[in-house]
Coordinates of C-alpha atoms and ligand atoms in Angstrom, one line a residue:
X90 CA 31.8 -61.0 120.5
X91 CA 29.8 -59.6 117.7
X92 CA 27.9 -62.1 116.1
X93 CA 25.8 -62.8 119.0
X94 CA 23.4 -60.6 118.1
X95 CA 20.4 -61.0 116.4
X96 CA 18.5 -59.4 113.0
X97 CA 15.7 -57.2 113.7
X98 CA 13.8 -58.8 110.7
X99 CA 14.5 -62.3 112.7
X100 CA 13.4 -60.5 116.1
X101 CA 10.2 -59.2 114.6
X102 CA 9.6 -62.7 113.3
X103 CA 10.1 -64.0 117.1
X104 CA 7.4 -64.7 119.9
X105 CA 8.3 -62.8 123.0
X106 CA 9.0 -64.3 125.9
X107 CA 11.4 -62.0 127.3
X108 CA 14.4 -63.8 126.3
X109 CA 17.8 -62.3 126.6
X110 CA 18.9 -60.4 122.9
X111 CA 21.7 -58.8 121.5
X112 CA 20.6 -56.4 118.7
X113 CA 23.0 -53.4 116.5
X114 CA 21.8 -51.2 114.1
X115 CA 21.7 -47.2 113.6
X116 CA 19.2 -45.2 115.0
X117 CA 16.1 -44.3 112.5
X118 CA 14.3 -42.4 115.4
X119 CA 14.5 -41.0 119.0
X120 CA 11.9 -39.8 120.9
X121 CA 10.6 -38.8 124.2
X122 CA 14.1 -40.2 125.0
X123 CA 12.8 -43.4 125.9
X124 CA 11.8 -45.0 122.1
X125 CA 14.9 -45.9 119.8
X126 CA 13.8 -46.9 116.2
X127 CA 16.6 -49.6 115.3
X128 CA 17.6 -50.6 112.2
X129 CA 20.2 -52.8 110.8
X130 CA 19.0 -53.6 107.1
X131 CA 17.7 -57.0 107.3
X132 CA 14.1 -55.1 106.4
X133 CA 13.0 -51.8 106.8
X134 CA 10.7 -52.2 109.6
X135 CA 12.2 -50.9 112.9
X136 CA 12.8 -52.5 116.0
X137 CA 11.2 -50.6 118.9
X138 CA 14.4 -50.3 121.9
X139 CA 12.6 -49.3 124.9
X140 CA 15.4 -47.5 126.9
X141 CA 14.5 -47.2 131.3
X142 CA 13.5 -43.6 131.7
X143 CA 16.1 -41.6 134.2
X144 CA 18.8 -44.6 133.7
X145 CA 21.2 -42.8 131.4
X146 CA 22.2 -38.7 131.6
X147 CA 21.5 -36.4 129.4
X148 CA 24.8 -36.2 127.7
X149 CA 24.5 -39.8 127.0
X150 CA 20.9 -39.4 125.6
X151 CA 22.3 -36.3 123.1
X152 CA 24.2 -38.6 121.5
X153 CA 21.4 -40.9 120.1
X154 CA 20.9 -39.4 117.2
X155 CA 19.4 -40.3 113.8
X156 CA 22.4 -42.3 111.9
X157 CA 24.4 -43.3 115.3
X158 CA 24.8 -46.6 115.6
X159 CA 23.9 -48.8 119.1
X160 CA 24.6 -52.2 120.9
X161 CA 21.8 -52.9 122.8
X162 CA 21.2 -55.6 125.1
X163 CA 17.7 -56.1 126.7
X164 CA 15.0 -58.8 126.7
X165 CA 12.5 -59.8 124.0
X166 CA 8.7 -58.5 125.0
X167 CA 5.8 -58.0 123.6
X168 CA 4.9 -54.3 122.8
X169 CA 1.9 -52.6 124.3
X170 CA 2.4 -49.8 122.0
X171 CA 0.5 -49.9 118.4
X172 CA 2.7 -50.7 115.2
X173 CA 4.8 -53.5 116.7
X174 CA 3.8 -56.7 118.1
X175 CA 7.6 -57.1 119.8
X176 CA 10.0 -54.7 121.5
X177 CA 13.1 -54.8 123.4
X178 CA 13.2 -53.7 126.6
X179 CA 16.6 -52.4 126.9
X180 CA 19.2 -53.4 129.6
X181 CA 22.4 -51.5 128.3
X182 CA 22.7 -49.5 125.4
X183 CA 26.2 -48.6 124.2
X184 CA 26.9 -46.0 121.2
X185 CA 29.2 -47.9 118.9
X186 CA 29.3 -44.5 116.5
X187 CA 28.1 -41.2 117.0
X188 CA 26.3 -39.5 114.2
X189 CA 26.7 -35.6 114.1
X190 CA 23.0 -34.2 113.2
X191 CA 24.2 -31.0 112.3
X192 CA 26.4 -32.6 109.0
X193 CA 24.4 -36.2 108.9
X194 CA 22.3 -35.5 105.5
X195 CA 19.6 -38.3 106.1
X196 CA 17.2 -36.3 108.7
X197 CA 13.9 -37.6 108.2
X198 CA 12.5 -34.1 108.1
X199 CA 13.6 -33.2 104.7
X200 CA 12.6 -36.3 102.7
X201 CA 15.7 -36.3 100.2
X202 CA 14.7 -36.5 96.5
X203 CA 16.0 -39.6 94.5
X204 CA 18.7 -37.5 92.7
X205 CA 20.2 -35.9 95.9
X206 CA 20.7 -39.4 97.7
X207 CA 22.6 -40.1 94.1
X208 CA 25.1 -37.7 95.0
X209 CA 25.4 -39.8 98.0
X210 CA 25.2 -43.0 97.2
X211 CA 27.4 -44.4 100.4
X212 CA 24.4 -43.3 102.6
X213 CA 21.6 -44.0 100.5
X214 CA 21.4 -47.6 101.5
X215 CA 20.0 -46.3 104.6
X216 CA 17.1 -45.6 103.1
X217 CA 13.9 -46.9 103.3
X218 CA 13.6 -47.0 99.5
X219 CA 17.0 -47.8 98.3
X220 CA 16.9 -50.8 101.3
X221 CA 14.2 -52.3 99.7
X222 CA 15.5 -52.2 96.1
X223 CA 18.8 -53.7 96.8
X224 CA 17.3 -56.2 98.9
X225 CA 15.1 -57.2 95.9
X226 CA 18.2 -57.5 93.5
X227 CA 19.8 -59.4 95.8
X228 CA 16.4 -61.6 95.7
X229 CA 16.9 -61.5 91.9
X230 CA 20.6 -62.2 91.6
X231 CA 19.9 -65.3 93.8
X232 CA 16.8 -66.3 92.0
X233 CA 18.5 -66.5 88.1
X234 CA 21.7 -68.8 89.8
X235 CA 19.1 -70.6 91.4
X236 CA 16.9 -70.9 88.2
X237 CA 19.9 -71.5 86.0
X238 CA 21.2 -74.2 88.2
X239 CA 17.6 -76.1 88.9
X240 CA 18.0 -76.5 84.9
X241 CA 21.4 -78.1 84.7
X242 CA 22.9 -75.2 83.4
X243 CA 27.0 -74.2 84.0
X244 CA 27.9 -70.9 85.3
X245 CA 30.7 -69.8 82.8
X246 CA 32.6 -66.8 84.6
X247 CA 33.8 -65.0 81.2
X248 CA 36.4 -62.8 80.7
X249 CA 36.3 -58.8 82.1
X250 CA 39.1 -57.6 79.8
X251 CA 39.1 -59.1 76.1
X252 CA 40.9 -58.7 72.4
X253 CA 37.8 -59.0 70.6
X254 CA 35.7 -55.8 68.9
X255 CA 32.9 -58.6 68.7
X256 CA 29.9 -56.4 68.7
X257 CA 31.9 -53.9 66.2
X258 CA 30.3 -50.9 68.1
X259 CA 33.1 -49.2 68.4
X260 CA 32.0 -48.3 72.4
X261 CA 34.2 -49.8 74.2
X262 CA 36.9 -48.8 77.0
X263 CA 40.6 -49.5 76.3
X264 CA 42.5 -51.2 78.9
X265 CA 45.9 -50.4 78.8
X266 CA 49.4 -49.4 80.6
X267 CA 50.8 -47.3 77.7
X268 CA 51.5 -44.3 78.8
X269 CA 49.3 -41.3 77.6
X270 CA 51.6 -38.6 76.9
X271 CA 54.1 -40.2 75.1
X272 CA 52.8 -44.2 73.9
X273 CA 54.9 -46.1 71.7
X274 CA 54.2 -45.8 67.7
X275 CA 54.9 -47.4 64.8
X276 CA 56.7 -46.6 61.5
X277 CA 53.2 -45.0 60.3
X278 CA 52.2 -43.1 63.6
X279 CA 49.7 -45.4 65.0
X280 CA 50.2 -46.6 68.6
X281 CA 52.1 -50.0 68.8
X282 CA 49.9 -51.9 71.0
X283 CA 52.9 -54.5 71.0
X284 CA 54.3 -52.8 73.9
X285 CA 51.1 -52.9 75.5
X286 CA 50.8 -55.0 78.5
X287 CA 48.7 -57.9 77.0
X288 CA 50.8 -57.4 73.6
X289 CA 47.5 -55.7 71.7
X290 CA 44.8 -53.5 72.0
X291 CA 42.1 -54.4 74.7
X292 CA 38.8 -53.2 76.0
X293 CA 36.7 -53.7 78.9
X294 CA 34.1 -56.5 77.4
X295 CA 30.8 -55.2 76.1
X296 CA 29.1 -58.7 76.4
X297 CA 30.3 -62.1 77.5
X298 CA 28.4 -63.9 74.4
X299 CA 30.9 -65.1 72.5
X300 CA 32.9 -66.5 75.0
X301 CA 29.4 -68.6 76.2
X302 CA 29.1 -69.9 73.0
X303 CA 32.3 -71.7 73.5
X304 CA 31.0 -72.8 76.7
X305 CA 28.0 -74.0 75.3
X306 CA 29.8 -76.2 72.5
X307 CA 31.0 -78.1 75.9
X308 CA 28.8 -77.9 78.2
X309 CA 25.7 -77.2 76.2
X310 CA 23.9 -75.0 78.3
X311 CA 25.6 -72.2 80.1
X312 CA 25.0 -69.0 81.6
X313 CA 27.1 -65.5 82.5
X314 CA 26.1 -63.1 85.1
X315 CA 29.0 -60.5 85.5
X316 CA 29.4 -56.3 84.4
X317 CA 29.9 -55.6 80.9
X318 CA 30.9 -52.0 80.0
X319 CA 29.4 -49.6 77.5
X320 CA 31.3 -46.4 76.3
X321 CA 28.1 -45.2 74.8
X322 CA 27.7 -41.7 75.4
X323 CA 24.0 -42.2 75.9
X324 CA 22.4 -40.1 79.3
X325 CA 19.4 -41.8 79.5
X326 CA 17.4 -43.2 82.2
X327 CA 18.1 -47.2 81.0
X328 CA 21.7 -46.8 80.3
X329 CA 24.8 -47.4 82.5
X330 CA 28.5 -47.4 81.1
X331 CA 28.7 -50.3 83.5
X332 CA 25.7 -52.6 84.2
X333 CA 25.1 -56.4 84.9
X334 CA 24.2 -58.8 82.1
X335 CA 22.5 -62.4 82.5
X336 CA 23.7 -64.3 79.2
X337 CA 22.6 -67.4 78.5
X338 CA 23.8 -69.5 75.8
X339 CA 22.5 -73.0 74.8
X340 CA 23.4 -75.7 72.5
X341 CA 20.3 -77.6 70.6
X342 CA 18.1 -75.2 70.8
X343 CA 16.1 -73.2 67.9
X344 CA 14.8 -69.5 67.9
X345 CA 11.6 -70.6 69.6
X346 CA 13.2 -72.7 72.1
X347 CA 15.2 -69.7 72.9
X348 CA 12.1 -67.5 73.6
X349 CA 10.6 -70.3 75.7
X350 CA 13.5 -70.5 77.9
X351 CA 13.8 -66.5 78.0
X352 CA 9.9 -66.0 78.9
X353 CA 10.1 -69.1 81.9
X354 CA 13.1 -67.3 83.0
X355 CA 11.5 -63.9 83.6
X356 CA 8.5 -65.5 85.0
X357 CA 10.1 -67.4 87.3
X358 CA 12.7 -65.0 88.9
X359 CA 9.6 -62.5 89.2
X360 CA 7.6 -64.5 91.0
X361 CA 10.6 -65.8 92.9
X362 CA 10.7 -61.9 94.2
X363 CA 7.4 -62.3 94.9
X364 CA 7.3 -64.9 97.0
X365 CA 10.6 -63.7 98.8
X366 CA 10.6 -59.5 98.8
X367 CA 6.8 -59.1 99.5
X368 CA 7.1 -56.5 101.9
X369 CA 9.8 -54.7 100.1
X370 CA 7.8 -54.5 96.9
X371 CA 4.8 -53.3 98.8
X372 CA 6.4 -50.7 100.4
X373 CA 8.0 -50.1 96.4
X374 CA 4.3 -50.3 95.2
X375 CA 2.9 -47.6 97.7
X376 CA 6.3 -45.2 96.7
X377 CA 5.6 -45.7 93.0
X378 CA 1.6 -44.3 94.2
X379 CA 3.6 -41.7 95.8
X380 CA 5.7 -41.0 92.4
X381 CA 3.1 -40.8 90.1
X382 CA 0.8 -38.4 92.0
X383 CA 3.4 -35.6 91.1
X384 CA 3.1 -36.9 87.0
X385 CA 0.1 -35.8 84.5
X386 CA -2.8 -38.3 84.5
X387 CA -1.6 -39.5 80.7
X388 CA 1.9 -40.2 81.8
X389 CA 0.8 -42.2 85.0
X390 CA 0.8 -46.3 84.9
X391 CA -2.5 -47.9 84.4
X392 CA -1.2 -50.6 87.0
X393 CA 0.0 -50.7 90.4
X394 CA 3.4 -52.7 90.9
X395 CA 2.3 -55.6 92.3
X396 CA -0.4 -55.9 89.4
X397 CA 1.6 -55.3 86.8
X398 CA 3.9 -58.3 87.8
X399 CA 1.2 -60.3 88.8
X400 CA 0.1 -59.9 85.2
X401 CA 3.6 -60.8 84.0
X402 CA 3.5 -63.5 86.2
X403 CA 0.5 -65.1 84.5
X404 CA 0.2 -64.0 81.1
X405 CA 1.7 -65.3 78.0
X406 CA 3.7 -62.4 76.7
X407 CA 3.0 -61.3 72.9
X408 CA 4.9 -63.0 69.7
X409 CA 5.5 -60.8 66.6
X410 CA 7.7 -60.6 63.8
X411 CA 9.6 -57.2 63.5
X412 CA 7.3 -56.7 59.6
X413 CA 4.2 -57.2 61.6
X414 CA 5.4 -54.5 64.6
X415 CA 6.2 -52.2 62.1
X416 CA 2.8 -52.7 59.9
X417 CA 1.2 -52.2 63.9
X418 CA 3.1 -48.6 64.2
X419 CA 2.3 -47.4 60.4
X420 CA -1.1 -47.9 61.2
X421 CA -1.3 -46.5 64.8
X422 CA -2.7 -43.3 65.7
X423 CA 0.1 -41.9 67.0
X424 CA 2.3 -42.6 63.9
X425 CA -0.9 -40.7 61.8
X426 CA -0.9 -37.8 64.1
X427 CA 2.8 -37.4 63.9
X428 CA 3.5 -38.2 67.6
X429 CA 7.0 -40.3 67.3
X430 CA 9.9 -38.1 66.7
X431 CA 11.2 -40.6 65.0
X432 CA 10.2 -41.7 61.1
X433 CA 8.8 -45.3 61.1
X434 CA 9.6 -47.2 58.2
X435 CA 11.0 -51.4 57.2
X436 CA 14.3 -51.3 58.2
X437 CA 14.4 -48.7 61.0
X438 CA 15.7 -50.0 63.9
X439 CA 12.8 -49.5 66.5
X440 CA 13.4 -46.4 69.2
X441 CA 11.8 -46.6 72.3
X442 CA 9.0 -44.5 71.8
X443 CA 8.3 -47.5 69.0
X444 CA 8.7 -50.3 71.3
X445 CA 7.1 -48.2 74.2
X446 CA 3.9 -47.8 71.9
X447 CA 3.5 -51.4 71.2
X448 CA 3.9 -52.5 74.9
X449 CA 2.4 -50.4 76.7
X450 CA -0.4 -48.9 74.0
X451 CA -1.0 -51.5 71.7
X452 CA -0.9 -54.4 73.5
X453 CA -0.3 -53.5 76.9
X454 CA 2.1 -56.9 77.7
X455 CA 5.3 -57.5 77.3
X456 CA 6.5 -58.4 73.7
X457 CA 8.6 -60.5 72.1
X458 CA 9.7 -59.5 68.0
X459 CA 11.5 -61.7 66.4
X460 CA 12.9 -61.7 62.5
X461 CA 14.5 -58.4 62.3
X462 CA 16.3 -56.3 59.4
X463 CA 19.8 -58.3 59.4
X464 CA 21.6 -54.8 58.8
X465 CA 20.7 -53.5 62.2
X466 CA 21.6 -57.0 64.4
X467 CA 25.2 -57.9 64.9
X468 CA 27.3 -60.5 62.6
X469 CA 26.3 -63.8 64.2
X470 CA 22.8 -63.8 64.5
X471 CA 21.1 -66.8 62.2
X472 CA 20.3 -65.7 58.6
X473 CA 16.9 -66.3 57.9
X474 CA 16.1 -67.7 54.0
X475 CA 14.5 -64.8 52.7
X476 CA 17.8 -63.1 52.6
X477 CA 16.5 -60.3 54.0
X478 CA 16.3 -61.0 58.5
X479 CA 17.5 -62.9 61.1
X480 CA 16.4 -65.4 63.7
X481 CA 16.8 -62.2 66.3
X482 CA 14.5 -61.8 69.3
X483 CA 13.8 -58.4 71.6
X484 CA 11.6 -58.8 74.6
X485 CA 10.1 -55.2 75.2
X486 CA 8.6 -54.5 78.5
X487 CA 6.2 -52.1 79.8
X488 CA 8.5 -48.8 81.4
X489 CA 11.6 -50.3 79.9
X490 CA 11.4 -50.9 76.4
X491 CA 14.2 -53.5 75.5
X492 CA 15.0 -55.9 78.5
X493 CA 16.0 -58.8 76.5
X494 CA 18.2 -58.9 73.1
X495 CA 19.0 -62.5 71.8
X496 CA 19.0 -64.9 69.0
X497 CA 19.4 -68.1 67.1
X498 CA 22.8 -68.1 66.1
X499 CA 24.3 -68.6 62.8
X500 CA 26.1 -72.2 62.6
X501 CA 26.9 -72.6 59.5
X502 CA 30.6 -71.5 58.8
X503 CA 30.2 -70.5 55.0
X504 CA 27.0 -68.3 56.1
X505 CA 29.0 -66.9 58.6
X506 CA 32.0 -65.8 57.1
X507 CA 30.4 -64.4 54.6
X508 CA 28.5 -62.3 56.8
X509 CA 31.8 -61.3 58.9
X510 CA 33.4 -60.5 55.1
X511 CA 30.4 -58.1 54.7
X512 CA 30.2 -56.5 57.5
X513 CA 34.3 -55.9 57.8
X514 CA 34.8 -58.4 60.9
X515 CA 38.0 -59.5 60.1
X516 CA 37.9 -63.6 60.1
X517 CA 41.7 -64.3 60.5
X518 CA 41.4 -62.5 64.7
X519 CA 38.4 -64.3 65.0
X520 CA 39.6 -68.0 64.7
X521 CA 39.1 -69.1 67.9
X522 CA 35.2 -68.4 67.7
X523 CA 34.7 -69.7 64.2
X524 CA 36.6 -72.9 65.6
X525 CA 33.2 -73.9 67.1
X526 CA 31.6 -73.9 63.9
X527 CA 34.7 -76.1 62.5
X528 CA 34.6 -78.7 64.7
X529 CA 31.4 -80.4 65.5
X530 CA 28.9 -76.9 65.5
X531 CA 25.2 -77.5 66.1
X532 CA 22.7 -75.2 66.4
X533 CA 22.3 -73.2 69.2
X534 CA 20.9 -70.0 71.1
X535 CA 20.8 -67.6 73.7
X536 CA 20.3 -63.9 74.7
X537 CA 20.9 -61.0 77.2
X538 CA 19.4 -59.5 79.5
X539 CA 20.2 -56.4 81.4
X540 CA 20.1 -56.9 85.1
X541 CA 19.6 -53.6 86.1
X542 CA 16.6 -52.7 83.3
X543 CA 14.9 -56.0 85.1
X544 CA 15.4 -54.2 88.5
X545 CA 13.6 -51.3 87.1
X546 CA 11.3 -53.4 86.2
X547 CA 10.6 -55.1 89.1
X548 CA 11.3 -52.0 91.9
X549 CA 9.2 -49.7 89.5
X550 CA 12.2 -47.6 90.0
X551 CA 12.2 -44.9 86.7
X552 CA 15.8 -44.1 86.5
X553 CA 18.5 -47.1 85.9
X554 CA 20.9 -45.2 88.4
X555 CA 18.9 -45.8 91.3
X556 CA 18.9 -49.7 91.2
X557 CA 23.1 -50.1 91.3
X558 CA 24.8 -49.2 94.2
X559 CA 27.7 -47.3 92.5
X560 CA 26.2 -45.9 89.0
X561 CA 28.6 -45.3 86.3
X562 CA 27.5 -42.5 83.9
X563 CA 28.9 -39.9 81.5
X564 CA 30.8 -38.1 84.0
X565 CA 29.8 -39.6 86.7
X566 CA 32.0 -42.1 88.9
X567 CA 32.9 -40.7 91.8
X568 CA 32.1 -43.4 94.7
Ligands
ATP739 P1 19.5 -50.6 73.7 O1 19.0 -50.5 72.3 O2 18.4 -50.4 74.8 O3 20.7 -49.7 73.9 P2 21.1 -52.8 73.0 O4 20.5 -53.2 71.7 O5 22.3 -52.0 73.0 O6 20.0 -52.1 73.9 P3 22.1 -55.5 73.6 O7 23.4 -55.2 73.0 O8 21.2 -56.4 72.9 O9 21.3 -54.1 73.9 O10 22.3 -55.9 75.1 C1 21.5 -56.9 75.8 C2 20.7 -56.3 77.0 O11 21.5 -55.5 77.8 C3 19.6 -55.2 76.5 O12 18.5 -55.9 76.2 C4 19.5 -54.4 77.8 O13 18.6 -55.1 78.7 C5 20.9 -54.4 78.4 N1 21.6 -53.2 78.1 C6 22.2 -52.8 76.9 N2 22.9 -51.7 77.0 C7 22.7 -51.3 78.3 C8 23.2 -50.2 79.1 N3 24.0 -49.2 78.5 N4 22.9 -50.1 80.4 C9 22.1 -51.0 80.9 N5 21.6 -52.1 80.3 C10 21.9 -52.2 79.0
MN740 MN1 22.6 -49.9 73.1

């Protein structure tokens, strides 16, 4: 029987009064070969296992090792050594694995950079940093359901594989059975998708919106959380070809509604982690101190973790339209002394070292722009009357840059045609999503946000691979 045993983060928790316990984990430490170091990744504090000196030999003692893994039964007590207030005194100890130190590539000695554990990603969980960041996305992932639900809002599970080039950004990953060496074409050379599996050309979906507006014409307010997939050959440190995205999508509600919604949200499931993953985020606080000590002064935060999410927590973030963020960048110092790379003009479409200036220079909170350029925001967003933006919304966040992409959408079926005729969007494949505007459409909204960016966010991790358990990147997939 397995599941008698009990957590060491439940253990630490307990008064001692040497009750009987069952605990497994793997071995962090061994010394003096008396003082195990247990852990079983319910936190990343150790459980002190107090083995009986001269009770085992020495070939059994060799094998406890940093990495092996132990069943241990002993009794609860309190510790009379510094760092713990409970121990466990142990009664039998049994190796469940053995953990070869010559190979094992987790010895404490060498702390193992961020980018080396990448290259092992089905170890780094045993880490003391990558155990507390995917215990804090867990904390998030539980805290949006939990937030979406408290609201009345439907969990719509959206399709993975889909027909539609919705986004037209052409970066998108076919799904298909055709063969690749010799697929079937047709009188003009082109592949026949016919004899494709689904009968036509699919992709991995790049963002489950259009199926949640759908929902939303139902149910009126829905959410997705699920991977969308991104072709885009961009090696960055906030891109992923496959990441996690929180979409929701709600009937009756205008652009400013939307942003409401979108700035409880981030407050809430922050302070959620708060509340729930203090330890973890201290421990992610006092790394980030760690970090930054290696960067130049200039490029090091002006707040700790925990302050700069306490800060989120209780500040309204900044409302500006995209015309007054870029009048804010033509005037900046930065754009006068030709520090962006890139030109700053009406119409660009913002880079990050744009959006990074007005967070974290300009006014040093996150952001929200609203009204930008409609050539630069996809087909459906709401067309404002000056003929010129749409009722589009970007959250920018300090570290990040965009977190958040959403908008009013356009309801109006004339409007929205027209649009789709402009921008090549062929109308007749599309039927099934101008439907909603056929029959009975209102006005609605919603918006996106990237899971893993807000894990950056919160783990002050720097580098979007290192807060997913199995990255997917240019050329890299291998676990
Ligand atoms: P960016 O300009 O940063 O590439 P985007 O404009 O392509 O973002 P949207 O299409 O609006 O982003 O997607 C909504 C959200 O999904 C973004 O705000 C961001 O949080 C997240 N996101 C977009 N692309 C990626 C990616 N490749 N990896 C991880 N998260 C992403
Ligand atoms: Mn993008």
């Amino acid at each position: 029987m397995f599941n008698t045993r009990v957590k060491v983060k439940d253990l630490l928790a307990t008064s001692p009064e040497g009750q009987d316990v069952i605990v497994m984990g793997w071995v962090r430490t061994f010394r003096n070969n008396q003082f195990v170091a247990l852990n079983d990744g319910s936190t990343n504090n150790n459980l002190q296992v107090v083995m009986e000196l001269g009770a085992y030999d020495d070939a059994f003692l060799k094998r406890i090792t940093t990495g092996a893994s132990l069943k241990v039964k002993g009794k609860l007590v309190a510790s009379l050594g510094k760092g713990q207030a409970v121990e466990v005194k142990a009664e039998s100890v049994e190796i469940l694995g053995d953990c070869n130190p010559e190979k094992y590539p987790l010895q404490l000695k060498n702390r193992p950079s961020l980018e080396y554990l990448r290259e092992i990603a089905h170890l780094r969980f045993r880490t003391n940093t990558f155990g507390a960041v995917f215990r804090v996305r867990h904390m998030l992932a539980f805290a949006i359901h939990k937030f979406f639900h408290e609201k009345g809002f439907l969990y719509l599970h959206t399709p993975i594989v889909t027909a539609s080039d919705a986004e037209g950004a052409g970066e998108m990953f076919r799904v298909t059975t055709l063969p690749f060496d010799n697929p079937p074409r047709k009188e003009d050379g082109n592949i026949d998708f016919r004899e494709d599996f689904f009968g036509r050309a699919t992709n991995l979906t790049v963002s489950g919106q259009l199926e949640g507006e759908l929902g939303a014409m139902a149910f009126s307010e829905v959410y997705t959380f699920g991977p969308t997939f991104r072709a885009e050959n961009s090696n960055t440190a906030r891109h992923l070809a496959e990441f996690w995205m929180i979409e929701p999508e709600m009937a009756f509600y205008d652009l400013e509604d939307n942003m409401n919604l979108a700035e409880e949200f981030i407050r809430t499931i922050i302070r959620f982690a708060m509340d729930h993953s203090r330890e973890d985020l201290d421990f992610l606080a006092q790394r980030l101190v760690e970090e930054e000590k290696q960067r130049p002064q200039a490029e090091r935060s002006e707040m700790g973790l925990i302050e700069k999410l306490e800060f989120v927590v209780n500040n309204r973030f900044e409302r500006i339209s995209y015309t007054e963020a870029i009048e804010i960048l033509l005037h900046s110092p930065a754009y006068k002394k030709k520090k962006f790379q890139y030109d700053v003009s009406w119409g660009i479409d913002m880079q990050s070292e744009h959006e990074r200036y007005l967070v974290e220079k300009h006014f040093k909170r996150p952001v929200i722009v609203t009204g930008y350029p409609k050539h630069i925001k996809a087909f459906y967003m709401r067309q404002n009357e000056d003929g010129k933006t749409v009722a589009a919304m970007d959250i920018l966040a300090p570290g990040i840059g965009e977190i958040v992409g959403g908008s009013q959408r356009e309801e109006r079926l004339d409007k929205l045609e027209a649009r789709m005729k402009e921008m090549h969007i062929p109308t007749e494949e599309m039927w099934w999503y101008l439907d909603t505007r056929r029959f009975g459409t209102v006005p609605h909204a919603g918006f996106g946000l990237g899971f893993e960016r807000m894990v950056q966010f919160v783990t002050g991790m720097t580098n979007i691979r290192d807060v997913i358990a199995f990255p997917r990147a240019p050329k890299s997939a291998e676990f």
